[in-house]
Short mmCIF file of C-alpha atoms in Angstrom, two decimals:
data_model
loop_
_atom_site.label_atom_id
_atom_site.label_comp_id
_atom_site.label_asym_id
_atom_site.label_seq_id
_atom_site.Cartn_x
_atom_site.Cartn_y
_atom_site.Cartn_z
CA MET O 1 -37.76 -6.85 -57.67
CA ASN O 2 -38.70 -6.81 -53.59
CA GLY O 3 -36.48 -10.08 -53.69
CA HIS O 4 -33.31 -8.14 -55.20
CA ARG O 5 -33.92 -5.40 -52.56
CA ASN O 6 -34.19 -7.68 -49.69
CA SER O 7 -31.10 -9.34 -51.10
CA TRP O 8 -29.98 -6.43 -50.73
CA LEU O 9 -30.79 -4.85 -47.53
CA ARG O 10 -29.53 -7.85 -46.60
CA ARG O 11 -26.23 -8.08 -47.61
CA VAL O 12 -25.66 -4.25 -46.07
CA GLY O 13 -26.49 -6.16 -42.94
CA LEU O 14 -23.89 -8.08 -43.14
CA ALA O 15 -21.56 -6.04 -44.32
CA GLY O 16 -23.05 -3.55 -41.43
CA GLY O 17 -22.88 -6.20 -38.30
CA VAL O 18 -19.23 -6.78 -39.54
CA ALA O 19 -18.20 -4.50 -39.63
CA LEU O 20 -19.57 -3.59 -35.81
CA ALA O 21 -18.06 -6.64 -35.12
CA LEU O 22 -14.55 -5.75 -35.67
CA LEU O 23 -15.54 -2.23 -33.97
CA ALA O 24 -16.03 -3.70 -30.67
CA SER O 25 -13.52 -5.31 -31.12
CA GLY O 26 -10.49 -3.40 -31.64
CA ALA O 27 -12.24 -1.53 -28.86
CA ALA O 28 -11.65 -4.44 -26.51
CA ASN O 29 -8.35 -4.61 -28.20
CA ALA O 30 -7.72 -1.58 -27.52
CA ALA O 31 -7.96 -0.94 -23.32
CA GLU O 32 -4.13 -0.86 -22.75
CA THR O 33 -2.96 -3.21 -19.63
CA ILE O 34 -0.45 -2.33 -17.34
CA LYS O 35 -0.13 -4.87 -14.11
CA LEU O 36 0.43 -3.22 -10.65
CA GLY O 37 2.66 -5.00 -7.38
CA VAL O 38 -0.05 -4.67 -4.52
CA MET O 39 0.55 -6.20 -0.84
CA GLY O 40 -1.84 -9.24 -1.04
CA GLY O 41 -4.78 -8.49 2.39
CA ALA O 42 -6.00 -5.89 3.23
CA GLU O 43 -4.53 -3.27 0.53
CA GLU O 44 -5.18 -5.90 -2.27
CA GLU O 45 -9.13 -5.60 -2.10
CA ILE O 46 -8.34 -2.03 -2.44
CA ALA O 47 -7.00 -1.85 -5.57
CA GLU O 48 -9.35 -4.38 -6.83
CA VAL O 49 -11.77 -0.99 -7.04
CA ALA O 50 -9.65 1.07 -7.92
CA LYS O 51 -9.00 -1.45 -11.07
CA LYS O 52 -12.32 -1.93 -11.75
CA VAL O 53 -12.86 2.06 -11.62
CA ALA O 54 -9.99 1.76 -13.48
CA ALA O 55 -11.31 -0.50 -15.73
CA ARG O 56 -14.67 1.85 -17.66
CA ASN O 57 -11.92 4.02 -18.32
CA GLY O 58 -10.41 1.51 -20.94
CA LEU O 59 -7.55 0.66 -18.64
CA ASP O 60 -6.61 -3.55 -17.51
CA VAL O 61 -4.85 -3.15 -14.16
CA GLU O 62 -3.36 -7.32 -13.83
CA LEU O 63 -2.53 -7.29 -9.66
CA ILE O 64 0.43 -8.10 -8.62
CA THR O 65 0.57 -9.41 -4.79
CA PHE O 66 2.97 -9.48 -3.05
CA SER O 67 3.66 -10.58 1.06
CA ASP O 68 6.99 -9.21 1.45
CA TYR O 69 7.80 -5.00 1.50
CA ALA O 70 11.95 -6.32 -0.32
CA ILE O 71 9.70 -7.42 -3.76
CA PRO O 72 7.62 -5.12 -5.70
CA ASN O 73 10.68 -2.58 -6.09
CA ALA O 74 12.73 -5.00 -7.36
CA ALA O 75 9.81 -6.42 -9.32
CA LEU O 76 8.92 -2.90 -10.65
CA ASP O 77 12.80 -1.78 -12.10
CA ALA O 78 13.27 -4.70 -13.27
CA GLY O 79 10.65 -4.49 -15.53
CA GLU O 80 7.99 -6.81 -14.16
CA LEU O 81 5.46 -4.16 -13.52
CA ASP O 82 4.59 -1.14 -14.57
CA ALA O 83 3.73 0.12 -11.40
CA ASN O 84 3.38 -0.58 -7.91
CA ALA O 85 1.22 0.66 -5.05
CA PHE O 86 2.13 -0.50 -0.97
CA GLN O 87 5.45 2.02 0.08
CA HIS O 88 5.62 5.56 1.87
CA LYS O 89 8.27 7.82 0.48
CA PRO O 90 10.57 7.32 3.61
CA TYR O 91 10.53 3.86 2.99
CA LEU O 92 11.21 4.22 -1.31
CA ASP O 93 13.33 6.83 -0.50
CA ALA O 94 15.95 4.58 1.95
CA GLN O 95 15.48 1.70 -1.21
CA ILE O 96 17.05 4.09 -3.38
CA LYS O 97 19.37 4.90 -1.08
CA ALA O 98 20.75 1.08 -0.21
CA ARG O 99 20.02 -0.15 -4.24
CA GLY O 100 19.48 3.35 -6.27
CA TYR O 101 16.45 2.21 -8.36
CA LYS O 102 15.08 4.85 -10.54
CA ILE O 103 11.97 4.66 -8.67
CA VAL O 104 9.61 7.68 -7.80
CA PRO O 105 6.31 8.25 -6.60
CA ILE O 106 3.19 9.52 -9.12
CA GLY O 107 0.03 10.52 -7.61
CA TYR O 108 -0.57 8.99 -3.15
CA THR O 109 -3.52 6.58 -2.45
CA ILE O 110 -3.44 5.86 1.27
CA VAL O 111 -2.54 5.53 5.10
CA GLU O 112 -2.23 3.53 7.15
CA PRO O 113 -0.99 4.94 10.57
CA MET O 114 0.58 2.45 12.24
CA GLY O 115 0.37 0.90 16.08
CA LEU O 116 0.90 -0.30 18.85
CA TYR O 117 -0.73 -3.92 19.70
CA SER O 118 -0.83 -6.27 22.76
CA ARG O 119 -1.86 -9.50 23.80
CA LYS O 120 -0.39 -9.13 27.18
CA VAL O 121 -1.14 -5.19 28.81
CA LYS O 122 -4.58 -3.39 27.87
CA ALA O 123 -2.32 0.25 28.62
CA ILE O 124 1.10 1.21 27.97
CA GLY O 125 1.05 2.27 31.66
CA ASP O 126 1.65 -1.22 32.21
CA LEU O 127 4.21 -2.12 30.14
CA LYS O 128 7.75 -3.52 32.75
CA PRO O 129 10.45 -2.71 33.51
CA GLY O 130 13.03 -4.42 30.22
CA ALA O 131 9.92 -5.18 29.01
CA LYS O 132 9.84 -6.88 25.12
CA VAL O 133 8.40 -4.51 22.18
CA GLY O 134 9.55 -5.48 18.64
CA ILE O 135 9.53 -3.16 15.78
CA PRO O 136 10.03 -2.99 12.18
CA ASN O 137 14.11 -4.30 11.02
CA ASP O 138 14.04 -2.12 7.88
CA PRO O 139 15.22 2.05 8.63
CA SER O 140 12.31 3.21 7.31
CA ASN O 141 9.69 1.61 9.20
CA GLY O 142 11.75 1.31 12.30
CA GLY O 143 12.57 5.20 11.82
CA ARG O 144 8.95 4.78 12.42
CA ALA O 145 8.40 2.36 15.25
CA LEU O 146 10.86 4.36 17.37
CA ASN O 147 9.48 7.48 17.24
CA LEU O 148 5.86 6.19 17.64
CA LEU O 149 7.41 4.94 21.06
CA ALA O 150 9.04 8.85 21.26
CA ALA O 151 5.85 10.50 20.51
CA ASN O 152 4.11 8.44 23.60
CA GLY O 153 7.11 9.31 26.66
CA LEU O 154 8.48 5.53 26.26
CA LEU O 155 12.10 6.37 23.81
CA LYS O 156 13.12 9.98 23.89
CA LEU O 157 15.60 10.56 20.85
CA LYS O 158 18.98 12.61 19.50
CA ALA O 159 17.77 15.13 18.20
CA GLY O 160 18.02 16.38 14.51
CA LYS O 161 16.85 12.54 13.22
CA GLY O 162 14.08 12.44 11.45
CA LEU O 163 11.46 10.22 9.65
CA VAL O 164 14.60 7.49 10.42
CA PRO O 165 16.00 7.69 13.26
CA SER O 166 16.86 3.90 14.36
CA VAL O 167 18.45 2.49 17.90
CA LEU O 168 21.67 3.61 18.22
CA ASP O 169 20.32 7.29 17.91
CA ILE O 170 18.41 6.09 21.12
CA ALA O 171 18.34 9.44 24.05
CA GLU O 172 16.88 8.23 26.44
CA ASN O 173 14.92 4.73 27.55
CA PRO O 174 13.53 5.49 30.99
CA LYS O 175 12.02 2.18 30.84
CA LYS O 176 14.40 -0.39 29.10
CA LEU O 177 12.37 -1.59 27.14
CA GLU O 178 13.89 -4.63 25.32
CA LEU O 179 13.50 -3.65 20.85
CA ILE O 180 13.10 -6.11 19.23
CA GLU O 181 13.90 -5.96 15.22
CA LEU O 182 12.23 -8.15 12.83
CA GLU O 183 10.67 -8.96 9.40
CA ALA O 184 7.64 -6.15 9.07
CA ALA O 185 5.40 -9.37 7.95
CA GLN O 186 6.45 -11.54 10.70
CA LEU O 187 5.60 -9.25 13.98
CA PRO O 188 1.73 -10.57 13.80
CA ARG O 189 2.53 -13.50 14.44
CA ALA O 190 5.36 -13.43 16.72
CA LEU O 191 3.19 -10.47 18.92
CA ASP O 192 2.62 -13.33 21.52
CA ASP O 193 6.45 -13.38 22.48
CA PHE O 194 6.36 -10.37 22.99
CA ASP O 195 5.23 -7.78 25.21
CA GLY O 196 3.91 -5.47 22.96
CA ALA O 197 4.88 -4.54 18.64
CA ILE O 198 4.35 -2.22 16.93
CA ILE O 199 3.08 -3.19 13.38
CA ASN O 200 2.44 -2.22 10.02
CA THR O 201 -1.34 -1.73 9.78
CA ASP O 202 -2.12 -3.93 6.44
CA TYR O 203 0.37 -6.45 8.62
CA ALA O 204 -2.22 -6.36 11.19
CA VAL O 205 -5.91 -5.68 9.40
CA ASN O 206 -4.63 -8.96 7.97
CA ALA O 207 -4.27 -10.99 11.05
CA GLY O 208 -7.75 -10.17 12.35
CA LEU O 209 -6.02 -6.63 14.55
CA THR O 210 -9.10 -3.70 14.74
CA PRO O 211 -6.84 -0.80 14.53
CA ALA O 212 -9.12 1.12 16.68
CA LYS O 213 -9.70 -1.17 19.03
CA ASP O 214 -6.73 -2.93 19.47
CA ALA O 215 -3.62 -0.88 19.03
CA LEU O 216 -2.44 0.76 22.15
CA ILE O 217 -1.10 3.84 20.71
CA GLN O 218 -1.55 5.65 17.01
CA GLU O 219 0.04 7.63 14.72
CA PRO O 220 -2.34 10.43 13.87
CA ARG O 221 -4.22 10.98 11.28
CA ASP O 222 -4.13 14.51 10.06
CA GLY O 223 0.16 14.48 8.85
CA ASN O 224 0.56 11.91 8.44
CA PRO O 225 4.24 11.86 6.68
CA TYR O 226 3.88 8.17 6.17
CA GLY O 227 1.03 8.59 3.07
CA ASN O 228 1.41 6.09 0.37
CA PHE O 229 1.35 6.38 -3.87
CA VAL O 230 1.48 4.46 -6.16
CA ALA O 231 4.94 4.53 -7.60
CA ALA O 232 6.86 3.65 -11.72
CA ARG O 233 10.18 3.33 -12.22
CA GLU O 234 10.73 8.01 -13.60
CA LYS O 235 11.23 7.21 -17.11
CA ASP O 236 6.97 6.14 -17.02
CA LYS O 237 6.53 8.90 -14.90
CA ASP O 238 4.53 10.79 -17.61
CA ARG O 239 3.17 7.32 -19.41
CA PRO O 240 -1.60 8.26 -19.96
CA ALA O 241 -2.17 4.56 -18.50
CA LEU O 242 -0.06 5.31 -15.41
CA LYS O 243 -1.94 7.96 -14.30
CA THR O 244 -5.29 6.88 -15.06
CA LEU O 245 -4.68 4.34 -13.13
CA VAL O 246 -4.36 6.72 -9.97
CA ALA O 247 -6.81 8.60 -11.30
CA ALA O 248 -8.80 4.74 -10.17
CA TYR O 249 -7.46 5.37 -7.06
CA GLN O 250 -7.74 8.67 -5.92
CA SER O 251 -11.65 8.36 -6.84
CA PRO O 252 -15.22 8.67 -4.91
CA GLU O 253 -15.69 4.64 -5.35
CA VAL O 254 -12.60 3.61 -3.41
CA LYS O 255 -12.69 6.41 -0.73
CA GLU O 256 -16.31 5.22 0.31
CA PHE O 257 -14.97 1.74 0.78
CA LEU O 258 -12.00 2.73 2.44
CA GLU O 259 -14.83 4.37 4.75
CA ALA O 260 -17.36 0.98 4.04
CA ARG O 261 -14.67 -1.45 4.88
CA PHE O 262 -12.03 -0.07 7.38
CA LYS O 263 -13.36 2.22 9.62
CA GLY O 264 -11.11 4.59 9.77
CA ALA O 265 -8.26 1.91 10.13
CA ILE O 266 -7.09 2.63 6.86
CA LEU O 267 -7.88 6.06 5.22
CA PRO O 268 -7.74 8.00 1.84
CA ALA O 269 -4.15 10.54 0.65
CA TRP O 270 -5.25 12.37 -1.29
#
């Protein structure tokens, strides 16, 4: 009698173990996977923290890294990514105007105040007449650079140009600065060739520059209109997995990481 009972218990135990294994397998398979495009370096580090937070909420995030701003939106538009997290609104607006992308922002991530860097002068007042200053060659970041120069009295721009003025909108250039437009990613490597260069913070940090210490001038932290965000195809903007991703970026863990790792160079934008 006891032998039959023990045999029955073993069968029940085995069946229960199989059931639990199947449930565990099903739970593992239930985790949704998305592909997220980010810039390599500092922004990838931030994405890794968000990835860990998302994993705890059942979302597996595969990071695809890029080194050129021009590629992540093309990859998203082509369906090679589910989302990207690298750009601000003026940049996306310019890309949509040029390429017709149906891409929308779905949640803020970080803001990276742009700065002017130099290895030849210690203050903007030391820039000599005719100094060579590198700026990004894409319309949104180039306009951003011009606005930074104007805000610090180095240029005067025509009225009404907003966030995207071009070099054709310079009304006054009292120091006759020679503005040299170059791909944003190339500016840190070309810094020695210029008297100064305005560099996006992710590229500056990746090149070993410390914005708080090395930037001669910087955009304001508060009210900065260049907050980065997670972007998705318009048809996917309400996809639950992407809402989980945004929540992961806007988590206390990411905020704490930004404060500890970047010490004010990269800030929360939410």
